[in-house]
Short mmCIF file of C-alpha atoms and ligand atoms in Angstrom, two decimals:
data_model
loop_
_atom_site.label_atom_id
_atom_site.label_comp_id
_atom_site.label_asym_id
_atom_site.label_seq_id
_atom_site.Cartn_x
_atom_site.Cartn_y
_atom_site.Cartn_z
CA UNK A 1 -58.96 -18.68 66.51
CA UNK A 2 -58.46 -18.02 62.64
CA UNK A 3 -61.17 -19.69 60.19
CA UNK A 4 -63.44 -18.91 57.44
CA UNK A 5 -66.00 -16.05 58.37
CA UNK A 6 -68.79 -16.92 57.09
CA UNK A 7 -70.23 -13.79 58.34
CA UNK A 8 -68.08 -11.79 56.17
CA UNK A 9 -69.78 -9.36 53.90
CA UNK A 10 -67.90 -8.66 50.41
CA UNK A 11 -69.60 -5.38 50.34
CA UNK A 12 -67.70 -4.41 53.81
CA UNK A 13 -64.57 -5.61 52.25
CA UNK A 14 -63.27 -2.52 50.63
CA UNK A 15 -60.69 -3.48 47.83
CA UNK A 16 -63.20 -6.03 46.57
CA UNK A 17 -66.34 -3.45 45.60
CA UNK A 18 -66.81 -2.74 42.51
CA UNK A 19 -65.84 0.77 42.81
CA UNK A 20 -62.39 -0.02 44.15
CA UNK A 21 -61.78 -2.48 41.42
CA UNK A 22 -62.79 -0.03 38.82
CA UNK A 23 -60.67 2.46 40.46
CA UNK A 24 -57.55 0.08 40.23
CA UNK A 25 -58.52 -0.89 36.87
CA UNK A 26 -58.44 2.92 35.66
CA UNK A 27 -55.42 3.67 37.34
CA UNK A 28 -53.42 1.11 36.16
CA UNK A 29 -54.69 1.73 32.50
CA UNK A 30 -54.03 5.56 33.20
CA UNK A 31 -50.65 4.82 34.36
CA UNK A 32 -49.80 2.80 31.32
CA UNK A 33 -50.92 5.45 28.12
CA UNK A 34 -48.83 7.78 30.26
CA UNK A 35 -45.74 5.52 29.79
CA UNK A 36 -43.85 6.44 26.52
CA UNK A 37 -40.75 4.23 26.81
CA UNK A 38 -40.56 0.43 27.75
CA UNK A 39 -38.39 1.54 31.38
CA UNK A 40 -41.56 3.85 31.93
CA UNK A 41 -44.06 0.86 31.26
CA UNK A 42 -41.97 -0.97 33.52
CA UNK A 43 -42.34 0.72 36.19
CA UNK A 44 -45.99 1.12 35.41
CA UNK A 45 -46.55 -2.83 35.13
CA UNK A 46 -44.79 -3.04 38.65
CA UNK A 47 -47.00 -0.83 40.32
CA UNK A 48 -50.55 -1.93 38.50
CA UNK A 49 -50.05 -5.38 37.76
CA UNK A 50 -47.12 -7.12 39.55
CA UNK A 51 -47.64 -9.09 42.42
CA UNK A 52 -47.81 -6.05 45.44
CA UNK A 53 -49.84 -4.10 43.16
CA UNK A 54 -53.33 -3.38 44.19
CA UNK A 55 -55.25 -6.13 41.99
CA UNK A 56 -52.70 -8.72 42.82
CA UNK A 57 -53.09 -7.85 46.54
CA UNK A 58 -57.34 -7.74 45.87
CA UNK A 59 -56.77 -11.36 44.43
CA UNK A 60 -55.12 -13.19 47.44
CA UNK A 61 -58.38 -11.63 49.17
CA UNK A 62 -60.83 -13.74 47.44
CA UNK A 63 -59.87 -16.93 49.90
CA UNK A 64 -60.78 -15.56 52.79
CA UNK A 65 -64.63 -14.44 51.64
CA UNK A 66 -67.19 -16.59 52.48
CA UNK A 67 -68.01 -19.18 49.60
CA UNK A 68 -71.03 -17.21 48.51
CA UNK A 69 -69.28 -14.43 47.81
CA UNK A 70 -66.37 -15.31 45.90
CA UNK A 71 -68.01 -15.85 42.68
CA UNK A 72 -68.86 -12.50 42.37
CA UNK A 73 -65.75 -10.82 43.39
CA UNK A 74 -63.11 -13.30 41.93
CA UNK A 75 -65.18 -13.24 38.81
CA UNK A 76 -65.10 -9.02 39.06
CA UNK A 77 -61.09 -9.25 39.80
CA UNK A 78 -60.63 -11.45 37.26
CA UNK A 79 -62.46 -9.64 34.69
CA UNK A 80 -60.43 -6.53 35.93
CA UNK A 81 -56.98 -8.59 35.80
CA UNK A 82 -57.87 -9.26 32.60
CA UNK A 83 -58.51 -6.03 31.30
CA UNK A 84 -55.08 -4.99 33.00
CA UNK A 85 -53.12 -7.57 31.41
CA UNK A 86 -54.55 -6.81 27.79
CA UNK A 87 -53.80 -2.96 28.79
CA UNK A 88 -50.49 -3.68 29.73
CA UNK A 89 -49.95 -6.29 26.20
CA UNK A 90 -51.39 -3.87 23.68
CA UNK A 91 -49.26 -0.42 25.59
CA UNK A 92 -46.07 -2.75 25.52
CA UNK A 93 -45.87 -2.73 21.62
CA UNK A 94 -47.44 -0.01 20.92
CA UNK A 95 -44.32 1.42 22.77
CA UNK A 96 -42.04 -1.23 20.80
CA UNK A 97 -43.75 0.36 17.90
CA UNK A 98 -42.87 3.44 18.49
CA UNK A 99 -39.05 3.06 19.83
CA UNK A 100 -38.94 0.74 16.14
CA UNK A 101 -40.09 3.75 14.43
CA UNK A 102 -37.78 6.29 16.02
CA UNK A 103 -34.67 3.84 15.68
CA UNK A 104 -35.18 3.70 12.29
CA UNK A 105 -35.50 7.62 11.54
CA UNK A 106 -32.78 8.67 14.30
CA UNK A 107 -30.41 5.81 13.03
CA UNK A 108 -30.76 6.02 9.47
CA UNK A 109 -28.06 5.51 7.20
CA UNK A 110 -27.73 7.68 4.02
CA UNK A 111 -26.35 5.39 1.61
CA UNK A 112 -26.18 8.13 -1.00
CA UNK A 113 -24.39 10.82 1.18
CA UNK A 114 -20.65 11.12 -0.19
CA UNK A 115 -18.30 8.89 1.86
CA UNK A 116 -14.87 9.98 3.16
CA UNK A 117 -12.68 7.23 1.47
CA UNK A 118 -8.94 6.79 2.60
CA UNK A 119 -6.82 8.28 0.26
CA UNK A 120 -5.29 5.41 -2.17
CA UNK A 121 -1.84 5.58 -2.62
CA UNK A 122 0.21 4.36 -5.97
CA UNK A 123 3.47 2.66 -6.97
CA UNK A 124 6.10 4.83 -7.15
CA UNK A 125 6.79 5.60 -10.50
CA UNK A 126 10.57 4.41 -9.88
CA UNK A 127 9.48 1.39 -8.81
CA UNK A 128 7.21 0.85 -11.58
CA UNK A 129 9.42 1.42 -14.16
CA UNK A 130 11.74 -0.76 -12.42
CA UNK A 131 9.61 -4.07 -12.25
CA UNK A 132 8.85 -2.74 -15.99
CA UNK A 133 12.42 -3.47 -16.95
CA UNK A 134 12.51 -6.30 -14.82
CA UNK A 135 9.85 -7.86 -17.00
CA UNK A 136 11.88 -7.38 -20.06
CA UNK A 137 15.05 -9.60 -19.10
CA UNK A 138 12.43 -12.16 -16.96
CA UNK A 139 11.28 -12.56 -20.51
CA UNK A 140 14.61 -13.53 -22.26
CA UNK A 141 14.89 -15.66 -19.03
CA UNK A 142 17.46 -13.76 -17.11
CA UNK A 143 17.56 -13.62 -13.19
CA UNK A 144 16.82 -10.54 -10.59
CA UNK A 145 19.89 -10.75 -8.95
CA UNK A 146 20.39 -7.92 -5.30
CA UNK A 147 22.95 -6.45 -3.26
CA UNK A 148 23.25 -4.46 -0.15
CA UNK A 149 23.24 -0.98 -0.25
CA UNK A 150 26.00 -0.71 2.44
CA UNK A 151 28.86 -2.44 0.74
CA UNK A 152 32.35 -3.54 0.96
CA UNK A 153 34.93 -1.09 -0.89
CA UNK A 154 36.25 -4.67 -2.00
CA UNK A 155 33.11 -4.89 -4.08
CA UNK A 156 32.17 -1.70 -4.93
CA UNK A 157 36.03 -0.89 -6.46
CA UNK A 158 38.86 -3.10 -5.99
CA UNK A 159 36.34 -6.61 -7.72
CA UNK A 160 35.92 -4.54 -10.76
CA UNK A 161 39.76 -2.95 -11.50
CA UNK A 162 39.16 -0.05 -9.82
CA UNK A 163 43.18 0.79 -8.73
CA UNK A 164 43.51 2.01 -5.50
CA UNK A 165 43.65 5.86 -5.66
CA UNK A 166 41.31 5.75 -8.96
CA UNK A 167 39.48 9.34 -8.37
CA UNK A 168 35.91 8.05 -8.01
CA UNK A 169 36.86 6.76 -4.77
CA UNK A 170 37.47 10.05 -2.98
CA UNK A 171 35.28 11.58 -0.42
CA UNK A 172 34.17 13.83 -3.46
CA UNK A 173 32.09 10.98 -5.17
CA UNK A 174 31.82 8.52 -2.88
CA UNK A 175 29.75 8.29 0.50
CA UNK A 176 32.28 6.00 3.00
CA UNK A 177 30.82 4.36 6.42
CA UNK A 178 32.56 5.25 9.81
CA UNK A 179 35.29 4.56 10.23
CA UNK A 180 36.50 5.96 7.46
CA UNK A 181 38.84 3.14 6.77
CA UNK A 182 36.74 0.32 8.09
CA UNK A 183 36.13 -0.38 4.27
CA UNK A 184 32.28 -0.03 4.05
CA UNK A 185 30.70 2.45 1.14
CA UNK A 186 26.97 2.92 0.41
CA UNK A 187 27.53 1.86 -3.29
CA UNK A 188 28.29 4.12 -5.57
CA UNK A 189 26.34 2.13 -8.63
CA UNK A 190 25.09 -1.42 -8.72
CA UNK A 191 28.23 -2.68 -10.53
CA UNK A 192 29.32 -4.24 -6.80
CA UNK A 193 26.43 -7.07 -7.89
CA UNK A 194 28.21 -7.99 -10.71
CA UNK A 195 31.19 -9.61 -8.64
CA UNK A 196 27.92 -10.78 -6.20
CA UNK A 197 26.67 -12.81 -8.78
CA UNK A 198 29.88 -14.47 -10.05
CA UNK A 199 31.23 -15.13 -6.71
CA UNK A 200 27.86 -16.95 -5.79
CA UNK A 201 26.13 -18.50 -8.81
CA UNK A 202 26.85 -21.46 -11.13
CA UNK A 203 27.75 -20.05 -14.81
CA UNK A 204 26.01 -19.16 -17.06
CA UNK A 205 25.07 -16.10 -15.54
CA UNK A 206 22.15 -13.98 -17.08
CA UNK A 207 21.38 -11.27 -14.51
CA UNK A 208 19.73 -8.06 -13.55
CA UNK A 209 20.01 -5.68 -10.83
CA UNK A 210 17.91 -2.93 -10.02
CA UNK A 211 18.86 -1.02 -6.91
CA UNK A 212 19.29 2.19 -5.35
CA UNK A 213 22.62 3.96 -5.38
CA UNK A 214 24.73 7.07 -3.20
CA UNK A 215 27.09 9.39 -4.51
CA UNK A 216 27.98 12.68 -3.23
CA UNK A 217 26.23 14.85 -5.81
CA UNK A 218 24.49 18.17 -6.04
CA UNK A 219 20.43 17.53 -5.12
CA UNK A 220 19.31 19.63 -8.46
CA UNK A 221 16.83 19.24 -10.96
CA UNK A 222 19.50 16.73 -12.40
CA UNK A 223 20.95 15.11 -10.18
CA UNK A 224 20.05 13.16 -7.12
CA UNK A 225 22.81 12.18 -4.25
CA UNK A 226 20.59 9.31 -3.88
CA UNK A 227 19.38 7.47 -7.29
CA UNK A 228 18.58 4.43 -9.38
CA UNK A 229 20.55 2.10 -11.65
CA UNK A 230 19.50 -1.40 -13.11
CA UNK A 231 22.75 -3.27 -13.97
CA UNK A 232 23.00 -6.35 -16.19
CA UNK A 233 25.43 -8.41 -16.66
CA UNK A 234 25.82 -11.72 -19.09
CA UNK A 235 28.82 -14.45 -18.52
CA UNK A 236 28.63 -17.25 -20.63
CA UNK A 237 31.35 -19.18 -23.55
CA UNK A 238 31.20 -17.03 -26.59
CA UNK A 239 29.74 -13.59 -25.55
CA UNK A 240 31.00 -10.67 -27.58
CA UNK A 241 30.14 -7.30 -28.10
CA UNK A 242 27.45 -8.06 -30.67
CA UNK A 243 25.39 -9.48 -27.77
CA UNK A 244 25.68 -6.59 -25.72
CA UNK A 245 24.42 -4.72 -28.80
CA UNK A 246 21.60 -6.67 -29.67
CA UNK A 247 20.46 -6.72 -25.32
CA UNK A 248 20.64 -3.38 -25.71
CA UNK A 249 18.58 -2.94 -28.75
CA UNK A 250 15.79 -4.90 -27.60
CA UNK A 251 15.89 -3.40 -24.16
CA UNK A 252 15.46 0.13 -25.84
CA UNK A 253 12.81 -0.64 -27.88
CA UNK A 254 10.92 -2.64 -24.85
CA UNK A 255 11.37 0.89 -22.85
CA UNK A 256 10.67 3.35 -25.76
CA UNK A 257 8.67 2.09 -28.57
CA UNK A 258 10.91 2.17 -32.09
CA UNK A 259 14.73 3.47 -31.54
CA UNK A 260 17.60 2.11 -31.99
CA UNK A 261 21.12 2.33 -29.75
CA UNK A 262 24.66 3.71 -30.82
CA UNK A 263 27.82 3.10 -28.81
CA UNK A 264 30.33 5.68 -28.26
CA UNK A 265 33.66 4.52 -26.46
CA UNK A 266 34.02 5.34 -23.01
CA UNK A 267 35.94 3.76 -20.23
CA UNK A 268 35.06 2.07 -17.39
CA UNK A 269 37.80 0.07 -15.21
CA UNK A 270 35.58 -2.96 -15.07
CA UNK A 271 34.92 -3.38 -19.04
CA UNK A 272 37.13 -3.32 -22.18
CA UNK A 273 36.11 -2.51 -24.61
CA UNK A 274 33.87 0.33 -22.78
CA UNK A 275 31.02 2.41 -24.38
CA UNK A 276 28.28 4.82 -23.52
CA UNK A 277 24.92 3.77 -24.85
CA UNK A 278 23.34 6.65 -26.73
CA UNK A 279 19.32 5.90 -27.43
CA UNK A 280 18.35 7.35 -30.52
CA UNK A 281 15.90 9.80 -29.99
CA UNK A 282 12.22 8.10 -29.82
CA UNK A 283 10.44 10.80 -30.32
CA UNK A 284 11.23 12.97 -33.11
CA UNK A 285 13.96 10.30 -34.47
CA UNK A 286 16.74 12.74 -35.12
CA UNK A 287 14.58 14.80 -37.56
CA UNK A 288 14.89 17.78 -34.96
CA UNK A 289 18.75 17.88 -35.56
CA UNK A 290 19.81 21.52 -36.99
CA UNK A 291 16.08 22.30 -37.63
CA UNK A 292 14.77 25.30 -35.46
CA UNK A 293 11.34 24.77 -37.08
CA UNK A 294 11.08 21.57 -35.22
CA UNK A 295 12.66 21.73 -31.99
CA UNK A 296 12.42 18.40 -29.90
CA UNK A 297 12.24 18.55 -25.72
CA UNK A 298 12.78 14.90 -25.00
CA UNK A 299 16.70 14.92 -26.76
CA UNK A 300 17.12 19.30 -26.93
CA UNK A 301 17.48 18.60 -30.58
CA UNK A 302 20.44 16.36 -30.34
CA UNK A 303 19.04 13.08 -32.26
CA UNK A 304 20.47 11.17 -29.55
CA UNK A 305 20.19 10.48 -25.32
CA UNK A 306 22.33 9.72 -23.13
CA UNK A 307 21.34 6.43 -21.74
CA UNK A 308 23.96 4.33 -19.90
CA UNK A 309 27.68 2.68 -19.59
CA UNK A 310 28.38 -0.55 -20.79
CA UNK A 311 31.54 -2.95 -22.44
CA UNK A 312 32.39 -6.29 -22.25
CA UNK A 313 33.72 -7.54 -18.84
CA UNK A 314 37.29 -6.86 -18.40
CA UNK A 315 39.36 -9.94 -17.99
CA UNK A 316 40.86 -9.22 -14.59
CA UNK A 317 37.18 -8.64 -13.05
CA UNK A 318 35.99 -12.29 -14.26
CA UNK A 319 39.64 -13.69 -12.95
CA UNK A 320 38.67 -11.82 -9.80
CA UNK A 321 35.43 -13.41 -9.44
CA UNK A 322 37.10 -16.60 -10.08
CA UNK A 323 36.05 -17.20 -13.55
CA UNK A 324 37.82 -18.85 -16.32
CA UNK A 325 38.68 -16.31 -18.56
CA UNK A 326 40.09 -19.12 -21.22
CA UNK A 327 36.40 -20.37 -21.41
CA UNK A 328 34.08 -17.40 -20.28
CA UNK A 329 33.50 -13.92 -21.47
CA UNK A 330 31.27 -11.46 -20.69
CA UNK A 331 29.30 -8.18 -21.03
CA UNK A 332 27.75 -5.75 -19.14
CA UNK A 333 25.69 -2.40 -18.83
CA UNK A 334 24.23 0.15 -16.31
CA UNK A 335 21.65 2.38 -17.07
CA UNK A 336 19.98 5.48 -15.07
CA UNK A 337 16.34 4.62 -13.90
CA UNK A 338 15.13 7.65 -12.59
CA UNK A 339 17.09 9.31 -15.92
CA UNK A 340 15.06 6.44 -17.89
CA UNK A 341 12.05 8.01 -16.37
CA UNK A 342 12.71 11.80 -16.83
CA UNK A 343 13.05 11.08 -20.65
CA UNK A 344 10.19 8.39 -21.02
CA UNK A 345 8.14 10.24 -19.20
CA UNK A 346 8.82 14.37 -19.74
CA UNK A 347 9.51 14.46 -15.91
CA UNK A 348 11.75 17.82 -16.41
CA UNK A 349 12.68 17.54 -12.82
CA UNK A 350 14.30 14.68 -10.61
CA UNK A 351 13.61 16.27 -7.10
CA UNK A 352 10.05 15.14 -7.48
CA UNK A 353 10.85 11.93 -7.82
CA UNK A 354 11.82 12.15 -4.07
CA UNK A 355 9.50 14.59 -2.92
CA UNK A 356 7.24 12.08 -2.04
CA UNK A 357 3.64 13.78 -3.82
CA UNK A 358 1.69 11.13 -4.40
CA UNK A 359 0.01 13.53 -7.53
CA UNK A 360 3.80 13.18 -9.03
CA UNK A 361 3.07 8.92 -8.62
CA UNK A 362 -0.50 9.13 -9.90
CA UNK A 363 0.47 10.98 -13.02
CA UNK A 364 3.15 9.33 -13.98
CA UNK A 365 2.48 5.62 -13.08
CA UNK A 366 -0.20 4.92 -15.92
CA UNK A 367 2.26 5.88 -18.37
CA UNK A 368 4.95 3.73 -16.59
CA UNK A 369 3.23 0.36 -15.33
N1 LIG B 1 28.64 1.27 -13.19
C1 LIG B 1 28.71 2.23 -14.25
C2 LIG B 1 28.29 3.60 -13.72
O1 LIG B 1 27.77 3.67 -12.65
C3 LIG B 1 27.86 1.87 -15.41
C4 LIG B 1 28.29 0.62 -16.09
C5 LIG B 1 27.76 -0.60 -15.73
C6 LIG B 1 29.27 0.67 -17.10
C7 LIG B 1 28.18 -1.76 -16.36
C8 LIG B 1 29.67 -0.46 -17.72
C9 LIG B 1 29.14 -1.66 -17.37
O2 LIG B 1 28.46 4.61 -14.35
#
């Protein structure tokens, strides 16, 4: 038969006497300063003050003492429970403390150590100079016209005059697609853009095409098999050469500060009359011309550069395009932009326009934004 003993001496009952309790008491807050990371305390808290740890098992004792005696002892455990609890509160963040503390110093962030930033590219300085010239016909409110890079023979020759054995077409200039005769070319110069425009826009046309261009050349410090032209070309009633020469006026002097343009007469199958367009020299303004005391780099002492091709559109290319040569006229030009940018910018050699070092860009793109 179960039921209270009153018999039952507290004394007798050993994990009720004071000296037990103490005992648990002191172990428990032993076992927690020992602990030096929250796991640790843990583990301590589960063994010295969870519910199968010593005092918790002490506690469930109390019901079974005799009335008398439970004051006593359930006012000893509790005291010690107590005392455990506040142990196990005040070691709990003095731990947090400390883990805080070391977080901070182990996982500190030295704002002023140097960083290690990705290295910025820039604009190529082709590029550059090319929106650049952009800009200058955007202004007079001319269009940026393209065309493919792979193009039709058709357009890159036989559009603009070009008779059917002219030499430029031979496997000597000119960079043909396989098949050989299946009539593809990488252009040869932007001119191809000229019969684009006036095949496929309404008249007037006021247009300008900056583009890359393939020919078979040498790769030197000169030349490029691979290279840059900007191409312009005006249709509207009344053009005449005087346009072209005024265009090409401003254009120099938007490029290179105070010059002025001469035209020497060239030909070109797609213009009559055709000219080369000679810059005068912008830097030293011909005063280097049979004067060895005053030698000039940027035109070797010739007064004038080299600069680009240009005429008024020959009659047969507009009547190709489909214009109406009784009504329309036009002109047109084609300048070198990577030779724009040796002789704007002293860049002596073309290869490192193509050599990709990005010290070549940074150099030269503040000077040709
Ligand atoms: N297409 C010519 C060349 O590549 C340049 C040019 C363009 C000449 C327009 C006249 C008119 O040399």
């Amino acid at each position: 038969m179960s039921g209270p003993n009153t018999s039952y001496d507290p004394v007798q009952v050993t994990p009720l006497n004071a000296a037990s309790v103490d005992a648990m008491v002191a172990e428990a807050l032993a076992a927690f300063a020992a602990a030096t990371s929250t796991a640790e305390l843990k583990q301590a808290r589960l063994a010295h003050a969870a519910d199968r740890s010593p005092i918790a098992l002490a506690n469930r004792e109390i019901g079974a003492l005799p009335p008398q005696a439970r004051k006593e002892v359930g006012a000893r455990v509790g005291r010690a429970r107590g005392t455990i609890t506040e142990a196990l509160k005040a070691r709990e963040e003095e731990i947090k403390a400390a883990e805080l503390a070391r977080i901070l110093v182990e996982e500190r962030v030295d704002v002023t150590l140097p960083v290690q930033t990705q290295p910025v590219g820039a604009v190529h300085p082709i590029t550059a100079l090319m929106n650049l010239m952009e800009d200058v016909f955007i202004a007079m409110g001319w269009e940026v016209a393209e065309g493919p890079e792979l193009e039709a023979e058709w357009l890159n020759f036989d559009a603009l005059n070009f008779i059917p054995d002219h030499p430029a077409r031979t496997m000597q200039d000119t960079l043909f697609v396989e098949p050989d005769d299946g009539g593809i070319v990488l252009r040869t110069h932007t001119s191809p853009v000229q019969a684009r425009a006036m095949l496929t826009r309404e008249l007037p046309i006021y247009v300008v095409c900056p583009g890359r261009v393939y020919r078979s050349d040498e790769y030197d410090a000169t030349h490029l098999p691979v290279f840059h032209q900007i191409e312009g070309l005006a249709v509207d009633k009344g053009i005449t050469l005087g346009h072209l020469r005024g265009t090409l006026d401003h254009f120099a002097r938007a490029m290179f500060g105070e010059t002025r343009t001469r035209m020497r007469p060239n030909y070109f199958p797609f213009t009559e009359p055709s000219a080369e367009v000679d810059l005068e020299c912008f830097v030293c303004h011909g005063a280097s011309v049979g004067n060895p005391d005053y030698p000039c780099r940027t035109c070797k002492s010739e007064g004038w550069i080299e600069w680009g091709g240009c005429g008024v559109v020959n009659p047969r290319v507009l009547q190709a395009c489909g214009v109406d040569t009784e009504i329309y006229s036009g002109f047109a030009f084609g300048m070198g932009v990577d030779r724009t940018l040796m002789f704007r910018n002293n860049a002596e050699d073309m290869r490192d326009m193509i050599e990709g070092d990005v010290r070549f860009s940074r150099a030269l793109v503040g000077t040709a934004r």
